[in-house]
């Protein structure tokens, strides 16, 4: 199932498509759609730019033209916005026209598990919560979800002789 919600809008202001995109973690309060001219029919139609904290316009992604095939045949623009400061890229779709303006919708697949359903462990039994082992190796279970280490506790044998003969004075 796909979840979507409106996260912004763009309006035609003196021939420029300006607006915003905002959600819980992402806020582009001053954004614009910059038309892209290309002879390639598969090229994006718009570049999405926004003002960064230093006052510069920077690109966040591109939008490609698509057609709604399951409903009205409406033309919309779809793409991915991303920045290295974000935890995840944002999938967006814009609906509307350049003359009337666009509504920006965020979308993602809903990976949530229905409430009340138990997870199954490898043995096939239901797991309802409580303590469970998440690690292995000689060190046993560890916290943090990464499992236990498989390296021996005494440090011998795990590096095939590489680290065993290091001097305390390492030239750097």
JSON list of C-alpha atoms in Angstrom, two decimals:
[
{"chain": "A", "resi": 1, "resn": "UNK", "atom": "CA", "xyz": [0.00, 0.00, 0.00]},
{"chain": "A", "resi": 2, "resn": "UNK", "atom": "CA", "xyz": [1.25, 3.48, -0.82]},
{"chain": "A", "resi": 3, "resn": "UNK", "atom": "CA", "xyz": [0.82, 6.34, 1.63]},
{"chain": "A", "resi": 4, "resn": "UNK", "atom": "CA", "xyz": [0.69, 9.91, 0.34]},
{"chain": "A", "resi": 5, "resn": "UNK", "atom": "CA", "xyz": [0.00, 13.37, 1.70]},
{"chain": "A", "resi": 6, "resn": "UNK", "atom": "CA", "xyz": [0.17, 16.92, 0.44]},
{"chain": "A", "resi": 7, "resn": "UNK", "atom": "CA", "xyz": [3.43, 18.53, 1.50]},
{"chain": "A", "resi": 8, "resn": "UNK", "atom": "CA", "xyz": [3.59, 21.69, -0.57]},
{"chain": "A", "resi": 9, "resn": "UNK", "atom": "CA", "xyz": [2.44, 23.81, -3.43]},
{"chain": "A", "resi": 10, "resn": "UNK", "atom": "CA", "xyz": [3.85, 25.85, -6.28]},
{"chain": "A", "resi": 11, "resn": "UNK", "atom": "CA", "xyz": [2.19, 28.89, -7.88]},
{"chain": "A", "resi": 12, "resn": "UNK", "atom": "CA", "xyz": [2.90, 30.85, -11.02]},
{"chain": "A", "resi": 13, "resn": "UNK", "atom": "CA", "xyz": [4.20, 34.23, -9.86]},
{"chain": "A", "resi": 14, "resn": "UNK", "atom": "CA", "xyz": [5.15, 36.53, -12.75]},
{"chain": "A", "resi": 15, "resn": "UNK", "atom": "CA", "xyz": [6.04, 33.52, -14.92]},
{"chain": "A", "resi": 16, "resn": "UNK", "atom": "CA", "xyz": [8.09, 31.69, -12.25]},
{"chain": "A", "resi": 17, "resn": "UNK", "atom": "CA", "xyz": [6.84, 28.58, -10.45]},
{"chain": "A", "resi": 18, "resn": "UNK", "atom": "CA", "xyz": [7.62, 29.25, -6.78]},
{"chain": "A", "resi": 19, "resn": "UNK", "atom": "CA", "xyz": [6.41, 27.62, -3.59]},
{"chain": "A", "resi": 20, "resn": "UNK", "atom": "CA", "xyz": [7.40, 25.34, -0.74]},
{"chain": "A", "resi": 21, "resn": "UNK", "atom": "CA", "xyz": [7.79, 21.72, 0.30]},
{"chain": "A", "resi": 22, "resn": "UNK", "atom": "CA", "xyz": [7.63, 20.87, 4.00]},
{"chain": "A", "resi": 23, "resn": "UNK", "atom": "CA", "xyz": [7.06, 17.85, 6.23]},
{"chain": "A", "resi": 24, "resn": "UNK", "atom": "CA", "xyz": [8.21, 16.73, 9.68]},
{"chain": "A", "resi": 25, "resn": "UNK", "atom": "CA", "xyz": [11.93, 16.59, 8.86]},
{"chain": "A", "resi": 26, "resn": "UNK", "atom": "CA", "xyz": [12.26, 18.56, 5.62]},
{"chain": "A", "resi": 27, "resn": "UNK", "atom": "CA", "xyz": [11.50, 22.24, 5.16]},
{"chain": "A", "resi": 28, "resn": "UNK", "atom": "CA", "xyz": [12.10, 23.99, 1.86]},
{"chain": "A", "resi": 29, "resn": "UNK", "atom": "CA", "xyz": [10.21, 27.24, 2.54]},
{"chain": "A", "resi": 30, "resn": "UNK", "atom": "CA", "xyz": [11.42, 28.94, -0.63]},
{"chain": "A", "resi": 31, "resn": "UNK", "atom": "CA", "xyz": [11.54, 26.56, -3.57]},
{"chain": "A", "resi": 32, "resn": "UNK", "atom": "CA", "xyz": [11.12, 26.86, -7.32]},
{"chain": "A", "resi": 33, "resn": "UNK", "atom": "CA", "xyz": [10.52, 24.67, -10.35]},
{"chain": "A", "resi": 34, "resn": "UNK", "atom": "CA", "xyz": [13.02, 25.45, -13.06]},
{"chain": "A", "resi": 35, "resn": "UNK", "atom": "CA", "xyz": [11.87, 24.23, -16.52]},
{"chain": "A", "resi": 36, "resn": "UNK", "atom": "CA", "xyz": [14.36, 22.03, -18.38]},
{"chain": "A", "resi": 37, "resn": "UNK", "atom": "CA", "xyz": [14.58, 22.28, -22.18]},
{"chain": "A", "resi": 38, "resn": "UNK", "atom": "CA", "xyz": [15.65, 19.09, -23.91]},
{"chain": "A", "resi": 39, "resn": "UNK", "atom": "CA", "xyz": [15.04, 17.28, -27.18]},
{"chain": "A", "resi": 40, "resn": "UNK", "atom": "CA", "xyz": [15.17, 13.97, -25.31]},
{"chain": "A", "resi": 41, "resn": "UNK", "atom": "CA", "xyz": [11.60, 12.85, -24.47]},
{"chain": "A", "resi": 42, "resn": "UNK", "atom": "CA", "xyz": [12.91, 10.96, -21.42]},
{"chain": "A", "resi": 43, "resn": "UNK", "atom": "CA", "xyz": [14.62, 14.02, -19.91]},
{"chain": "A", "resi": 44, "resn": "UNK", "atom": "CA", "xyz": [13.18, 15.61, -16.77]},
{"chain": "A", "resi": 45, "resn": "UNK", "atom": "CA", "xyz": [10.76, 18.50, -17.26]},
{"chain": "A", "resi": 46, "resn": "UNK", "atom": "CA", "xyz": [11.63, 20.46, -14.10]},
{"chain": "A", "resi": 47, "resn": "UNK", "atom": "CA", "xyz": [14.54, 20.84, -11.73]},
{"chain": "A", "resi": 48, "resn": "UNK", "atom": "CA", "xyz": [13.52, 21.48, -8.12]},
{"chain": "A", "resi": 49, "resn": "UNK", "atom": "CA", "xyz": [15.69, 24.12, -6.44]},
{"chain": "A", "resi": 50, "resn": "UNK", "atom": "CA", "xyz": [15.48, 25.78, -3.05]},
{"chain": "A", "resi": 51, "resn": "UNK", "atom": "CA", "xyz": [17.34, 28.44, -1.11]},
{"chain": "A", "resi": 52, "resn": "UNK", "atom": "CA", "xyz": [19.90, 26.94, 1.27]},
{"chain": "A", "resi": 53, "resn": "UNK", "atom": "CA", "xyz": [20.81, 28.46, 4.63]},
{"chain": "A", "resi": 54, "resn": "UNK", "atom": "CA", "xyz": [23.49, 30.60, 2.94]},
{"chain": "A", "resi": 55, "resn": "UNK", "atom": "CA", "xyz": [20.96, 32.16, 0.58]},
{"chain": "A", "resi": 56, "resn": "UNK", "atom": "CA", "xyz": [21.95, 30.25, -2.57]},
{"chain": "A", "resi": 57, "resn": "UNK", "atom": "CA", "xyz": [19.66, 28.37, -4.95]},
{"chain": "A", "resi": 58, "resn": "UNK", "atom": "CA", "xyz": [20.70, 24.70, -4.89]},
{"chain": "A", "resi": 59, "resn": "UNK", "atom": "CA", "xyz": [19.22, 21.70, -6.73]},
{"chain": "A", "resi": 60, "resn": "UNK", "atom": "CA", "xyz": [17.34, 19.05, -4.77]},
{"chain": "A", "resi": 61, "resn": "UNK", "atom": "CA", "xyz": [16.10, 16.87, -7.61]},
{"chain": "A", "resi": 62, "resn": "UNK", "atom": "CA", "xyz": [14.29, 16.61, -10.92]},
{"chain": "A", "resi": 63, "resn": "UNK", "atom": "CA", "xyz": [10.73, 15.87, -11.97]},
{"chain": "A", "resi": 64, "resn": "UNK", "atom": "CA", "xyz": [9.71, 13.71, -14.92]},
{"chain": "A", "resi": 65, "resn": "UNK", "atom": "CA", "xyz": [6.41, 13.86, -16.78]},
{"chain": "A", "resi": 66, "resn": "UNK", "atom": "CA", "xyz": [4.09, 10.92, -16.20]},
{"chain": "A", "resi": 67, "resn": "UNK", "atom": "CA", "xyz": [0.50, 10.01, -17.03]},
{"chain": "A", "resi": 68, "resn": "UNK", "atom": "CA", "xyz": [-2.04, 8.62, -14.59]},
{"chain": "A", "resi": 69, "resn": "UNK", "atom": "CA", "xyz": [-2.94, 5.36, -16.33]},
{"chain": "A", "resi": 70, "resn": "UNK", "atom": "CA", "xyz": [-5.39, 3.93, -13.79]},
{"chain": "A", "resi": 71, "resn": "UNK", "atom": "CA", "xyz": [-7.69, 6.94, -13.60]},
{"chain": "A", "resi": 72, "resn": "UNK", "atom": "CA", "xyz": [-8.17, 10.03, -15.74]},
{"chain": "A", "resi": 73, "resn": "UNK", "atom": "CA", "xyz": [-5.03, 10.08, -17.88]},
{"chain": "A", "resi": 74, "resn": "UNK", "atom": "CA", "xyz": [-3.99, 13.25, -16.05]},
{"chain": "A", "resi": 75, "resn": "UNK", "atom": "CA", "xyz": [-0.42, 14.48, -16.64]},
{"chain": "A", "resi": 76, "resn": "UNK", "atom": "CA", "xyz": [1.64, 14.86, -13.46]},
{"chain": "A", "resi": 77, "resn": "UNK", "atom": "CA", "xyz": [5.31, 15.24, -12.56]},
{"chain": "A", "resi": 78, "resn": "UNK", "atom": "CA", "xyz": [7.14, 12.73, -10.43]},
{"chain": "A", "resi": 79, "resn": "UNK", "atom": "CA", "xyz": [10.64, 12.52, -9.00]},
{"chain": "A", "resi": 80, "resn": "UNK", "atom": "CA", "xyz": [12.93, 12.20, -6.02]},
{"chain": "A", "resi": 81, "resn": "UNK", "atom": "CA", "xyz": [14.30, 15.02, -3.90]},
{"chain": "A", "resi": 82, "resn": "UNK", "atom": "CA", "xyz": [17.44, 14.37, -1.91]},
{"chain": "A", "resi": 83, "resn": "UNK", "atom": "CA", "xyz": [20.11, 16.12, 0.10]},
{"chain": "A", "resi": 84, "resn": "UNK", "atom": "CA", "xyz": [23.02, 14.70, 2.06]},
{"chain": "A", "resi": 85, "resn": "UNK", "atom": "CA", "xyz": [21.63, 16.23, 5.25]},
{"chain": "A", "resi": 86, "resn": "UNK", "atom": "CA", "xyz": [18.37, 14.24, 4.98]},
{"chain": "A", "resi": 87, "resn": "UNK", "atom": "CA", "xyz": [18.02, 10.74, 6.40]},
{"chain": "A", "resi": 88, "resn": "UNK", "atom": "CA", "xyz": [16.01, 9.54, 3.39]},
{"chain": "A", "resi": 89, "resn": "UNK", "atom": "CA", "xyz": [15.19, 10.86, -0.08]},
{"chain": "A", "resi": 90, "resn": "UNK", "atom": "CA", "xyz": [11.68, 12.19, -0.60]},
{"chain": "A", "resi": 91, "resn": "UNK", "atom": "CA", "xyz": [9.52, 10.80, -3.41]},
{"chain": "A", "resi": 92, "resn": "UNK", "atom": "CA", "xyz": [7.21, 13.54, -4.70]},
{"chain": "A", "resi": 93, "resn": "UNK", "atom": "CA", "xyz": [4.55, 13.99, -7.34]},
{"chain": "A", "resi": 94, "resn": "UNK", "atom": "CA", "xyz": [3.15, 17.32, -8.51]},
{"chain": "A", "resi": 95, "resn": "UNK", "atom": "CA", "xyz": [-0.43, 17.58, -9.73]},
{"chain": "A", "resi": 96, "resn": "UNK", "atom": "CA", "xyz": [-1.90, 20.58, -11.52]},
{"chain": "A", "resi": 97, "resn": "UNK", "atom": "CA", "xyz": [-0.72, 22.88, -14.29]},
{"chain": "A", "resi": 98, "resn": "UNK", "atom": "CA", "xyz": [1.91, 25.57, -14.67]},
{"chain": "A", "resi": 99, "resn": "UNK", "atom": "CA", "xyz": [-0.85, 28.16, -15.17]},
{"chain": "A", "resi": 100, "resn": "UNK", "atom": "CA", "xyz": [-2.99, 27.17, -12.18]},
{"chain": "A", "resi": 101, "resn": "UNK", "atom": "CA", "xyz": [-0.22, 25.92, -9.89]},
{"chain": "A", "resi": 102, "resn": "UNK", "atom": "CA", "xyz": [0.83, 22.53, -8.52]},
{"chain": "A", "resi": 103, "resn": "UNK", "atom": "CA", "xyz": [0.08, 20.54, -5.37]},
{"chain": "A", "resi": 104, "resn": "UNK", "atom": "CA", "xyz": [3.11, 18.59, -4.16]},
{"chain": "A", "resi": 105, "resn": "UNK", "atom": "CA", "xyz": [2.38, 15.16, -2.70]},
{"chain": "A", "resi": 106, "resn": "UNK", "atom": "CA", "xyz": [4.87, 13.04, -0.80]},
{"chain": "A", "resi": 107, "resn": "UNK", "atom": "CA", "xyz": [4.57, 9.29, -1.21]},
{"chain": "A", "resi": 108, "resn": "UNK", "atom": "CA", "xyz": [6.13, 6.11, 0.10]},
{"chain": "A", "resi": 109, "resn": "UNK", "atom": "CA", "xyz": [5.29, 2.46, 0.50]},
{"chain": "A", "resi": 110, "resn": "UNK", "atom": "CA", "xyz": [3.74, 1.75, 3.90]},
{"chain": "A", "resi": 111, "resn": "UNK", "atom": "CA", "xyz": [6.11, -0.73, 5.52]},
{"chain": "A", "resi": 112, "resn": "UNK", "atom": "CA", "xyz": [4.35, -0.64, 8.87]},
{"chain": "A", "resi": 113, "resn": "UNK", "atom": "CA", "xyz": [3.15, -3.92, 10.34]},
{"chain": "A", "resi": 114, "resn": "UNK", "atom": "CA", "xyz": [-0.51, -4.04, 11.41]},
{"chain": "A", "resi": 115, "resn": "UNK", "atom": "CA", "xyz": [-0.90, -3.59, 15.17]},
{"chain": "A", "resi": 116, "resn": "UNK", "atom": "CA", "xyz": [-1.44, -6.71, 17.22]},
{"chain": "A", "resi": 117, "resn": "UNK", "atom": "CA", "xyz": [0.33, -9.14, 14.90]},
{"chain": "A", "resi": 118, "resn": "UNK", "atom": "CA", "xyz": [3.18, -11.12, 16.34]},
{"chain": "A", "resi": 119, "resn": "UNK", "atom": "CA", "xyz": [6.53, -11.51, 14.64]},
{"chain": "A", "resi": 120, "resn": "UNK", "atom": "CA", "xyz": [7.71, -15.02, 13.90]},
{"chain": "A", "resi": 121, "resn": "UNK", "atom": "CA", "xyz": [11.13, -16.18, 14.96]},
{"chain": "A", "resi": 122, "resn": "UNK", "atom": "CA", "xyz": [13.22, -18.66, 12.98]},
{"chain": "A", "resi": 123, "resn": "UNK", "atom": "CA", "xyz": [11.64, -21.61, 14.76]},
{"chain": "A", "resi": 124, "resn": "UNK", "atom": "CA", "xyz": [8.17, -20.55, 13.60]},
{"chain": "A", "resi": 125, "resn": "UNK", "atom": "CA", "xyz": [6.86, -19.68, 17.07]},
{"chain": "A", "resi": 126, "resn": "UNK", "atom": "CA", "xyz": [5.22, -16.33, 17.75]},
{"chain": "A", "resi": 127, "resn": "UNK", "atom": "CA", "xyz": [7.34, -13.72, 19.48]},
{"chain": "A", "resi": 128, "resn": "UNK", "atom": "CA", "xyz": [5.27, -11.34, 21.57]},
{"chain": "A", "resi": 129, "resn": "UNK", "atom": "CA", "xyz": [8.08, -9.35, 23.18]},
{"chain": "A", "resi": 130, "resn": "UNK", "atom": "CA", "xyz": [10.35, -9.63, 26.17]},
{"chain": "A", "resi": 131, "resn": "UNK", "atom": "CA", "xyz": [13.96, -10.79, 26.16]},
{"chain": "A", "resi": 132, "resn": "UNK", "atom": "CA", "xyz": [15.48, -12.34, 23.09]},
{"chain": "A", "resi": 133, "resn": "UNK", "atom": "CA", "xyz": [19.00, -13.09, 21.99]},
{"chain": "A", "resi": 134, "resn": "UNK", "atom": "CA", "xyz": [20.23, -10.94, 19.12]},
{"chain": "A", "resi": 135, "resn": "UNK", "atom": "CA", "xyz": [23.90, -11.84, 19.00]},
{"chain": "A", "resi": 136, "resn": "UNK", "atom": "CA", "xyz": [26.25, -14.70, 18.65]},
{"chain": "A", "resi": 137, "resn": "UNK", "atom": "CA", "xyz": [29.91, -15.54, 18.48]},
{"chain": "A", "resi": 138, "resn": "UNK", "atom": "CA", "xyz": [32.19, -15.97, 21.45]},
{"chain": "A", "resi": 139, "resn": "UNK", "atom": "CA", "xyz": [31.19, -12.68, 23.07]},
{"chain": "A", "resi": 140, "resn": "UNK", "atom": "CA", "xyz": [27.53, -13.59, 23.25]},
{"chain": "A", "resi": 141, "resn": "UNK", "atom": "CA", "xyz": [24.56, -11.30, 22.78]},
{"chain": "A", "resi": 142, "resn": "UNK", "atom": "CA", "xyz": [25.10, -7.58, 22.61]},
{"chain": "A", "resi": 143, "resn": "UNK", "atom": "CA", "xyz": [22.79, -4.59, 22.51]},
{"chain": "A", "resi": 144, "resn": "UNK", "atom": "CA", "xyz": [22.19, -2.15, 19.71]},
{"chain": "A", "resi": 145, "resn": "UNK", "atom": "CA", "xyz": [20.84, -4.60, 17.16]},
{"chain": "A", "resi": 146, "resn": "UNK", "atom": "CA", "xyz": [24.18, -5.40, 15.55]},
{"chain": "A", "resi": 147, "resn": "UNK", "atom": "CA", "xyz": [24.67, -8.82, 17.10]},
{"chain": "A", "resi": 148, "resn": "UNK", "atom": "CA", "xyz": [27.71, -10.13, 18.89]},
{"chain": "A", "resi": 149, "resn": "UNK", "atom": "CA", "xyz": [31.28, -10.13, 17.68]},
{"chain": "A", "resi": 150, "resn": "UNK", "atom": "CA", "xyz": [32.78, -13.21, 16.10]},
{"chain": "A", "resi": 151, "resn": "UNK", "atom": "CA", "xyz": [36.31, -12.10, 17.03]},
{"chain": "A", "resi": 152, "resn": "UNK", "atom": "CA", "xyz": [37.96, -14.04, 19.88]},
{"chain": "A", "resi": 153, "resn": "UNK", "atom": "CA", "xyz": [38.18, -12.23, 23.22]},
{"chain": "A", "resi": 154, "resn": "UNK", "atom": "CA", "xyz": [41.97, -12.64, 23.54]},
{"chain": "A", "resi": 155, "resn": "UNK", "atom": "CA", "xyz": [42.66, -11.06, 20.14]},
{"chain": "A", "resi": 156, "resn": "UNK", "atom": "CA", "xyz": [44.60, -14.07, 18.90]},
{"chain": "A", "resi": 157, "resn": "UNK", "atom": "CA", "xyz": [43.92, -15.78, 15.62]},
{"chain": "A", "resi": 158, "resn": "UNK", "atom": "CA", "xyz": [41.37, -13.29, 14.34]},
{"chain": "A", "resi": 159, "resn": "UNK", "atom": "CA", "xyz": [43.81, -11.33, 12.16]},
{"chain": "A", "resi": 160, "resn": "UNK", "atom": "CA", "xyz": [45.88, -14.23, 10.83]},
{"chain": "A", "resi": 161, "resn": "UNK", "atom": "CA", "xyz": [49.05, -12.93, 12.46]},
{"chain": "A", "resi": 162, "resn": "UNK", "atom": "CA", "xyz": [48.84, -9.34, 11.22]},
{"chain": "A", "resi": 163, "resn": "UNK", "atom": "CA", "xyz": [48.28, -7.45, 14.49]},
{"chain": "A", "resi": 164, "resn": "UNK", "atom": "CA", "xyz": [50.08, -9.79, 16.85]},
{"chain": "A", "resi": 165, "resn": "UNK", "atom": "CA", "xyz": [53.58, -8.39, 16.21]},
{"chain": "A", "resi": 166, "resn": "UNK", "atom": "CA", "xyz": [52.94, -4.63, 16.25]},
{"chain": "A", "resi": 167, "resn": "UNK", "atom": "CA", "xyz": [55.34, -2.52, 18.30]},
{"chain": "A", "resi": 168, "resn": "UNK", "atom": "CA", "xyz": [54.05, 0.18, 20.59]},
{"chain": "A", "resi": 169, "resn": "UNK", "atom": "CA", "xyz": [55.94, 2.79, 18.53]},
{"chain": "A", "resi": 170, "resn": "UNK", "atom": "CA", "xyz": [54.16, 3.02, 15.23]},
{"chain": "A", "resi": 171, "resn": "UNK", "atom": "CA", "xyz": [55.79, 5.60, 12.92]},
{"chain": "A", "resi": 172, "resn": "UNK", "atom": "CA", "xyz": [53.31, 8.11, 11.51]}
]
